[in-house]
GROMACS .gro file of C-alpha atoms in nm:
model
  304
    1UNK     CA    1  12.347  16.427  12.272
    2UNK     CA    2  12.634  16.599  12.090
    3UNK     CA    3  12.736  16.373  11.791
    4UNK     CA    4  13.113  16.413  11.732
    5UNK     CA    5  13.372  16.311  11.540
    6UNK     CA    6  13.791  16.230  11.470
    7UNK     CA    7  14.053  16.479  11.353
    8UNK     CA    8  14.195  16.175  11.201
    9UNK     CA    9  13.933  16.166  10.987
   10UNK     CA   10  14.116  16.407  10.792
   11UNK     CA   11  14.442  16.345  10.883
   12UNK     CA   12  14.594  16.177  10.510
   13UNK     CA   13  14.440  16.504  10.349
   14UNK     CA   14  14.566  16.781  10.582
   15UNK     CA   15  14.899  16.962  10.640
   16UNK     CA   16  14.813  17.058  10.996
   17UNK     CA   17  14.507  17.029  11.292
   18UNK     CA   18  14.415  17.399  11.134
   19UNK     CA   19  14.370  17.265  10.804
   20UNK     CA   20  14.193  16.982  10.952
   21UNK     CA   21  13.952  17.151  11.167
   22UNK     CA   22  13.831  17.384  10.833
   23UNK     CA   23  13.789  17.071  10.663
   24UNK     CA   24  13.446  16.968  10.895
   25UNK     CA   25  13.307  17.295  10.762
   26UNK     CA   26  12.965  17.178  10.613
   27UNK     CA   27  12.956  16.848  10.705
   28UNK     CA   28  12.735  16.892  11.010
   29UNK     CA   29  12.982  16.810  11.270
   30UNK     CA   30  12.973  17.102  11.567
   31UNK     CA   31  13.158  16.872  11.780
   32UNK     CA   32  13.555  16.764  11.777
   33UNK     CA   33  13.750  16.473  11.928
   34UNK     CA   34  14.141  16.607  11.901
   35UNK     CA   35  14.361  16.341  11.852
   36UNK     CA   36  14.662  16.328  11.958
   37UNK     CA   37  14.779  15.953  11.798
   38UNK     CA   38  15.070  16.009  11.586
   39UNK     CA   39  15.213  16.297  11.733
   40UNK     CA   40  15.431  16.128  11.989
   41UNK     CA   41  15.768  16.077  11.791
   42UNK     CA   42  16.131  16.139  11.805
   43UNK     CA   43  16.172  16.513  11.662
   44UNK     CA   44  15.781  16.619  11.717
   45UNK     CA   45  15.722  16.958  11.726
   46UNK     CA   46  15.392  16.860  11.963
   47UNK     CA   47  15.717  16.704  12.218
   48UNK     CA   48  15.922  17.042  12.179
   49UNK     CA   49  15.856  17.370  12.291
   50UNK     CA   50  15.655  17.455  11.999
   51UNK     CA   51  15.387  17.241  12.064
   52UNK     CA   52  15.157  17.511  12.163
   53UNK     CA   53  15.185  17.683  11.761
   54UNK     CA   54  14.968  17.416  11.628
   55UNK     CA   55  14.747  17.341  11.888
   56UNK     CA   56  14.633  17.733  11.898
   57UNK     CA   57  14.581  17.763  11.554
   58UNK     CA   58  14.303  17.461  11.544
   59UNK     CA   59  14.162  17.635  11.837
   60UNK     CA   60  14.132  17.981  11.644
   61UNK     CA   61  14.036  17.806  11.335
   62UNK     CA   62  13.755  17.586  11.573
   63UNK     CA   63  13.653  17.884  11.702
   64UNK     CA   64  13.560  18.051  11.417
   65UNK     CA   65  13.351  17.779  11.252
   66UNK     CA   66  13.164  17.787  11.554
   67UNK     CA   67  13.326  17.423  11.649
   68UNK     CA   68  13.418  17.276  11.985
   69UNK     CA   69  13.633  17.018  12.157
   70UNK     CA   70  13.450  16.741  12.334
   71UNK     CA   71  13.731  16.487  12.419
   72UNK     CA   72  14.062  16.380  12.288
   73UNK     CA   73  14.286  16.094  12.200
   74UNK     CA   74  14.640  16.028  12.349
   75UNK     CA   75  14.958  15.959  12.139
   76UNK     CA   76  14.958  15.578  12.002
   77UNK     CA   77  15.246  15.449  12.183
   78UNK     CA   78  15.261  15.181  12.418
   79UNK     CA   79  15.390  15.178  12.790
   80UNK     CA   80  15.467  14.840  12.770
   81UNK     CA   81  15.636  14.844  12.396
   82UNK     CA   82  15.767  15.133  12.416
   83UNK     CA   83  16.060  15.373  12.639
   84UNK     CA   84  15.784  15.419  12.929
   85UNK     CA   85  15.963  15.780  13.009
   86UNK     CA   86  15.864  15.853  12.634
   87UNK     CA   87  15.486  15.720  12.670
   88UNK     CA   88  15.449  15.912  12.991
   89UNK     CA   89  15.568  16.243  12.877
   90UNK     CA   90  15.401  16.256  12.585
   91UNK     CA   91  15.039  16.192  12.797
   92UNK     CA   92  15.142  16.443  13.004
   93UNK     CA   93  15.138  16.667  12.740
   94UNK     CA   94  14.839  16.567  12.577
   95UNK     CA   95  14.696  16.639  12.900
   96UNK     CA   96  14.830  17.001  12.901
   97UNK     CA   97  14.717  17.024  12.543
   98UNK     CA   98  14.372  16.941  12.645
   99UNK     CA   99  14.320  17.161  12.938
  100UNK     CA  100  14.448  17.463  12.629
  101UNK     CA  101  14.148  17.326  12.444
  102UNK     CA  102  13.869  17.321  12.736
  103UNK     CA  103  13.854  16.958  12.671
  104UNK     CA  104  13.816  16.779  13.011
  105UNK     CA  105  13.849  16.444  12.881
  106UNK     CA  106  14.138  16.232  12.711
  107UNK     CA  107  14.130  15.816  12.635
  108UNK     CA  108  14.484  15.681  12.676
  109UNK     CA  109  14.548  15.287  12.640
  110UNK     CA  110  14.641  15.089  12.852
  111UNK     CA  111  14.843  14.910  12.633
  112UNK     CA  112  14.979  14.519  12.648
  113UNK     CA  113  15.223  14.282  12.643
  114UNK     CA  114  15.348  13.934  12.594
  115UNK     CA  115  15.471  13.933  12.924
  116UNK     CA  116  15.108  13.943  13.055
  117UNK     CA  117  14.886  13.635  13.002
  118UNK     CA  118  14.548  13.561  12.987
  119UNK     CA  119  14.435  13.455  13.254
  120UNK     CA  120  14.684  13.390  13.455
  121UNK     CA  121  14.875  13.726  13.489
  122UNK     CA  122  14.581  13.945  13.495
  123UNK     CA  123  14.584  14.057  13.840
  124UNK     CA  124  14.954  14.130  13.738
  125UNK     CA  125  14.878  14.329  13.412
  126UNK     CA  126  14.598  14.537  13.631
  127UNK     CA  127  14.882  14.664  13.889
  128UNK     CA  128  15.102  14.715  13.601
  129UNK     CA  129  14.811  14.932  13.410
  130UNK     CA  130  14.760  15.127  13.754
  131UNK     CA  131  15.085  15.176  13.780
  132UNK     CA  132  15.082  15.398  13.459
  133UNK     CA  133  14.796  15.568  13.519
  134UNK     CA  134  14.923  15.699  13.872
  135UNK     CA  135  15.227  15.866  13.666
  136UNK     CA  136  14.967  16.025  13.502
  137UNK     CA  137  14.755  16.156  13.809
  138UNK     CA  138  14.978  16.485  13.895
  139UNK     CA  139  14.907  16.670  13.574
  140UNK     CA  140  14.553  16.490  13.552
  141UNK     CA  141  14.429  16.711  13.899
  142UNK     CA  142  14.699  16.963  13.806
  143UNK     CA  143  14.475  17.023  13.463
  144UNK     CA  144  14.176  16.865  13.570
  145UNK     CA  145  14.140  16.613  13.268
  146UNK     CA  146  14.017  16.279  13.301
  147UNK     CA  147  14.205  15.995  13.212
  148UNK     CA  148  13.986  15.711  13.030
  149UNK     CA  149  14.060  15.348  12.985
  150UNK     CA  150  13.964  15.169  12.691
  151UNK     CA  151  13.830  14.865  12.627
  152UNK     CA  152  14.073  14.667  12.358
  153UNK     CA  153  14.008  14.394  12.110
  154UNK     CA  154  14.189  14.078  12.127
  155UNK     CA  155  14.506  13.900  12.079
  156UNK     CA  156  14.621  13.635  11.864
  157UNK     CA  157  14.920  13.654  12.154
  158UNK     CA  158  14.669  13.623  12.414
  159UNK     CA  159  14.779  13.947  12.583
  160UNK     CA  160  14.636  14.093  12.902
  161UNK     CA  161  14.378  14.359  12.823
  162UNK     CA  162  14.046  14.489  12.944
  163UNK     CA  163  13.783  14.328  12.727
  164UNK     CA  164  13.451  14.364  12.912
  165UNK     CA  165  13.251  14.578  13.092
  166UNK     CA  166  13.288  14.390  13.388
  167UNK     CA  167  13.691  14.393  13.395
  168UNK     CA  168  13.666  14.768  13.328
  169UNK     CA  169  13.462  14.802  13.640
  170UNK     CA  170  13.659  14.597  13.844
  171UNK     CA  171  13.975  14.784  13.710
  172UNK     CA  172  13.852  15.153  13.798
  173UNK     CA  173  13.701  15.043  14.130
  174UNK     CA  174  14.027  14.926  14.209
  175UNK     CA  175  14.208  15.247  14.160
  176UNK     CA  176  13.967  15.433  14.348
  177UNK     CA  177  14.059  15.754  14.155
  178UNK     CA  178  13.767  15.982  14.110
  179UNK     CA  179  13.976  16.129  13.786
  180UNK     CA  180  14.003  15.757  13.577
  181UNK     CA  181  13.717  15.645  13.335
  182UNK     CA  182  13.582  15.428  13.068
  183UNK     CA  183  13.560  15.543  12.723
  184UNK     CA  184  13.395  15.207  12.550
  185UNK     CA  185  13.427  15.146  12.202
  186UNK     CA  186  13.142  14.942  12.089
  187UNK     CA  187  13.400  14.846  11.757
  188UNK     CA  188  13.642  14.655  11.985
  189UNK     CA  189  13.316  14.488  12.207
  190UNK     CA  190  13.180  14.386  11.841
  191UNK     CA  191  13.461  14.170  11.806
  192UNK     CA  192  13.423  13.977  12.155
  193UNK     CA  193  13.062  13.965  12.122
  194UNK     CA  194  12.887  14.066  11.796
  195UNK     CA  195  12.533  13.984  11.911
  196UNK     CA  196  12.468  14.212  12.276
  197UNK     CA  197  12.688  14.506  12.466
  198UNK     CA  198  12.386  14.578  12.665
  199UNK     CA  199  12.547  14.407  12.953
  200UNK     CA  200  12.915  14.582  12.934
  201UNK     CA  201  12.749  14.942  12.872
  202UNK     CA  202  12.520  14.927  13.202
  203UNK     CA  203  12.778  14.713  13.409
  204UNK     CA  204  12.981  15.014  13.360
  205UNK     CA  205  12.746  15.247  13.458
  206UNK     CA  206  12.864  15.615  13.550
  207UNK     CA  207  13.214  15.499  13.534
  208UNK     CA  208  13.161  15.515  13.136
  209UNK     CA  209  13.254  15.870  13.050
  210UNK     CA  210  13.297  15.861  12.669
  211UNK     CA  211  13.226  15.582  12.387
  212UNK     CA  212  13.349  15.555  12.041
  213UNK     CA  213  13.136  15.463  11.767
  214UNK     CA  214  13.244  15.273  11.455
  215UNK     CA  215  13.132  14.913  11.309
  216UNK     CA  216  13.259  14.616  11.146
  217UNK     CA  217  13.180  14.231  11.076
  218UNK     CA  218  13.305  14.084  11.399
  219UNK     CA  219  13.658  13.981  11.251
  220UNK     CA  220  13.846  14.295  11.203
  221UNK     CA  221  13.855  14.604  11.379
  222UNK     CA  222  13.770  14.755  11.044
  223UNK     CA  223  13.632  15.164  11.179
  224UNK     CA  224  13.358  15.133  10.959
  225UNK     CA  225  13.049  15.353  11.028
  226UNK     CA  226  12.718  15.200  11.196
  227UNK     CA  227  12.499  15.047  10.934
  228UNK     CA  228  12.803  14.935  10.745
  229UNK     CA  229  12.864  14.628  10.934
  230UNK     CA  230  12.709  14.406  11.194
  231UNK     CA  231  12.707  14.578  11.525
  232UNK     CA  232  12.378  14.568  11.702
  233UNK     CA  233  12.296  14.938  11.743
  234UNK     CA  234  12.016  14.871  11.952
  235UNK     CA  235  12.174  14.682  12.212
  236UNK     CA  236  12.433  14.989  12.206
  237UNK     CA  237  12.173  15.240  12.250
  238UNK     CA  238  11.956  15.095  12.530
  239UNK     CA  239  12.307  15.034  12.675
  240UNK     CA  240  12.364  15.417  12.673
  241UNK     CA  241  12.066  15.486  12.773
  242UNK     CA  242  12.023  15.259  13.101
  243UNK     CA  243  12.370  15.294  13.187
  244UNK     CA  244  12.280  15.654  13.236
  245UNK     CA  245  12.548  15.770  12.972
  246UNK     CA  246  12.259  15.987  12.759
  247UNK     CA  247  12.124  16.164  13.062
  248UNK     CA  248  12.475  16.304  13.170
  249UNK     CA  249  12.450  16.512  12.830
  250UNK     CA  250  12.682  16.215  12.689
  251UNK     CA  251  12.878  16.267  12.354
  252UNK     CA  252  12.808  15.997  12.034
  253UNK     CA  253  13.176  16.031  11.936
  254UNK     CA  254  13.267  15.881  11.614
  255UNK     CA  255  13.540  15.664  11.547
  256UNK     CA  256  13.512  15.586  11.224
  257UNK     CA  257  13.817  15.681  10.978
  258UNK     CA  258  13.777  15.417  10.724
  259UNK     CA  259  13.407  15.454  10.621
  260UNK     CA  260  13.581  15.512  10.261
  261UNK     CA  261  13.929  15.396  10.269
  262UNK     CA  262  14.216  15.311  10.038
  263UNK     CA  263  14.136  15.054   9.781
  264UNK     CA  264  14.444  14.832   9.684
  265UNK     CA  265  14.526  14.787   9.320
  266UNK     CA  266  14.562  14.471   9.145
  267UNK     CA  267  14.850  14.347   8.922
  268UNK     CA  268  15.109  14.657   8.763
  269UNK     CA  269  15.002  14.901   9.010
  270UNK     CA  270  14.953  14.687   9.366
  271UNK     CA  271  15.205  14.936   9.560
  272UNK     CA  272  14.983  15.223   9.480
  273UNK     CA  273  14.640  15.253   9.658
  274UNK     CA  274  14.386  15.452   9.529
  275UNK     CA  275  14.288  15.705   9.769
  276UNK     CA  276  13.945  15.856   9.798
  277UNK     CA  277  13.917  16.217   9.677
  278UNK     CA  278  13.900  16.491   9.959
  279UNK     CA  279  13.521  16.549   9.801
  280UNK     CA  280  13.459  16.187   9.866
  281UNK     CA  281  13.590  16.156  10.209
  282UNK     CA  282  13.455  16.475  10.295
  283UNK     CA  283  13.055  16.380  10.118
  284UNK     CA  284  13.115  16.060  10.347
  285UNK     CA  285  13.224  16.231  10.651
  286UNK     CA  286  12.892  16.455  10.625
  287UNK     CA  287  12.675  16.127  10.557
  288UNK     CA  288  12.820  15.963  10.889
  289UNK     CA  289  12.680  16.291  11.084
  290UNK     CA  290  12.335  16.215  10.875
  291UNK     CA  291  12.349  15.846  11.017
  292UNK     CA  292  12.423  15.993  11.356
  293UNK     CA  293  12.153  16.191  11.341
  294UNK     CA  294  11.966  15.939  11.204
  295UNK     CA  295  12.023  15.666  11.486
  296UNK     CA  296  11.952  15.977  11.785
  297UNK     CA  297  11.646  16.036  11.704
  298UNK     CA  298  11.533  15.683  11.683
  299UNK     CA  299  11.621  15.630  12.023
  300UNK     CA  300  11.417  15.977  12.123
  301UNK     CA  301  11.768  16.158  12.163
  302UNK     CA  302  11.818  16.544  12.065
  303UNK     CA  303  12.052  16.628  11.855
  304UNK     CA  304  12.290  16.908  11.948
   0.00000   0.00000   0.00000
């Protein structure tokens, strides 16, 4: 498996994605997930006609580390919060931006809304969800990227999301789109069900295209690296495994941007965090590619 990781990982310590990509240099990582999250904003250059500037130079800069893109992330916003026209475009071109990158893979939310109740408007949210996703499907064939739903965590409004395996499933059959996947994120499952995602990772099956990786304590989606809370790795791994996710030459994508975060102070100084170094963040970016490693070959993985 190729182990991979977040450009926001570095994204408090960078100027730009060029910056950003340099900064992997020595920690192990071979492998990149672009992310796209913040860039979807009133005045972006990434909405303008610029967009392509930055995007190049992380490709030239990738390139001559020796790095690749793997998959991506879309732009934060949601279609259901937010000016849908806005949420669209900005897909579309992280879709474009993608197919510049040779990355053939993108996860975009499906977002929620208060207007969508569990469980009586589900069947209502899922036509709503397909409904964005088919505004997406021209420039998903156009640049042959595949659009991936993810799993979510819950609500204290008792939103309308996709929680399990099983309503994953049932959502992609239902589109019937050859294009649409699953990227699971065995963070978010932690929270729903902290002891087993065995089930959820082989109910999917090969509609799972991607996962993210990342770990907490089954309160708060915290992005903490495996080992650092209480997700059951194993149940993860044979998940992978029998779903048939390793054998397609799957990707162990990290997701895990606050294995050191900002500590708030106490007292005098409680409006100023103190943030890690950029030699601590980086020392801990190249230990989460050791525990990568590290979890791989226990499961009789290769590395790439």
């Amino acid at each position: 498996m190729r182990i991979a990781t977040t450009t926001g990982d570095f994204k408090a310590y960078c100027e730009n994605y060029a910056e950003i990509i340099r900064a992997f240099e020595g920690t192990g990582f071979k492998h990149i997930d672009y992310s796209f999250y913040r860039l979807n904003y009133p005045g972006s250059p990434f909405m303008g006609n610029d967009w392509v500037k930055e995007v190049a130079a992380a490709a030239k800069e990738a390139e001559k580390l020796g790095l690749d893109f793997v998959q991506a992330h879309s732009p934060r916003n949601d279609f259901f919060s937010d000016d849908p026209e806005t949420v669209i475009k900005g897909n579309i071109r992280a879709i474009e931006a993608c197919a510049y990158l040779g990355i053939d893979r993108i996860v975009v939310h499906s977002g929620r809304s208060e207007k969508f109740q569990v469980p009586d408007n589900m069947a209502a949210y899922r036509e709503a969800v397909k409904g964005f996703y088919e505004a997406l499907y021209p420039a998903m064939e156009k640049y042959n990227v595949r659009v991936l739903a993810e799993n979510y965590t819950p609500s204290y409004k008792n939103e309308c999301s996709f929680f399990s395996g099983e309503d994953l499933a049932s959502f992609i059959d239902m589109c019937d789109n050859p294009m649409l996947g699953v990227c699971w994120d065995v963070g978010h499952g932690n929270l729903l069900n902290p002891t087993d995602q065995y089930e959820d990772l082989t109910t999917l099956g090969n509609r799972l295209c991607a996962v993210h990786i990342q770990d907490n304590f089954g309160t708060n989606d915290n992005h903490l690296c495996p080992y650092m809370g209480n997700l059951d790795i194993d149940a993860v791994m044979r998940g992978l495994k029998d779903s048939g996710f390793i054998d397609r030459n799957g990707v162990f994508t990290f997701e895990c941007d606050n294995i050191v975060s900002p500590a708030n102070s106490k007292g005098e100084y409680k409006s100023n965090p103190v943030i890690p170094s950029f030699r601590v963040k980086k020392a801990a970016i190249t230990l989460m590619y050791e525990i990568g490693c590290d979890i791989l070959t226990k499961y009789g993985c290769s590395v790439e």
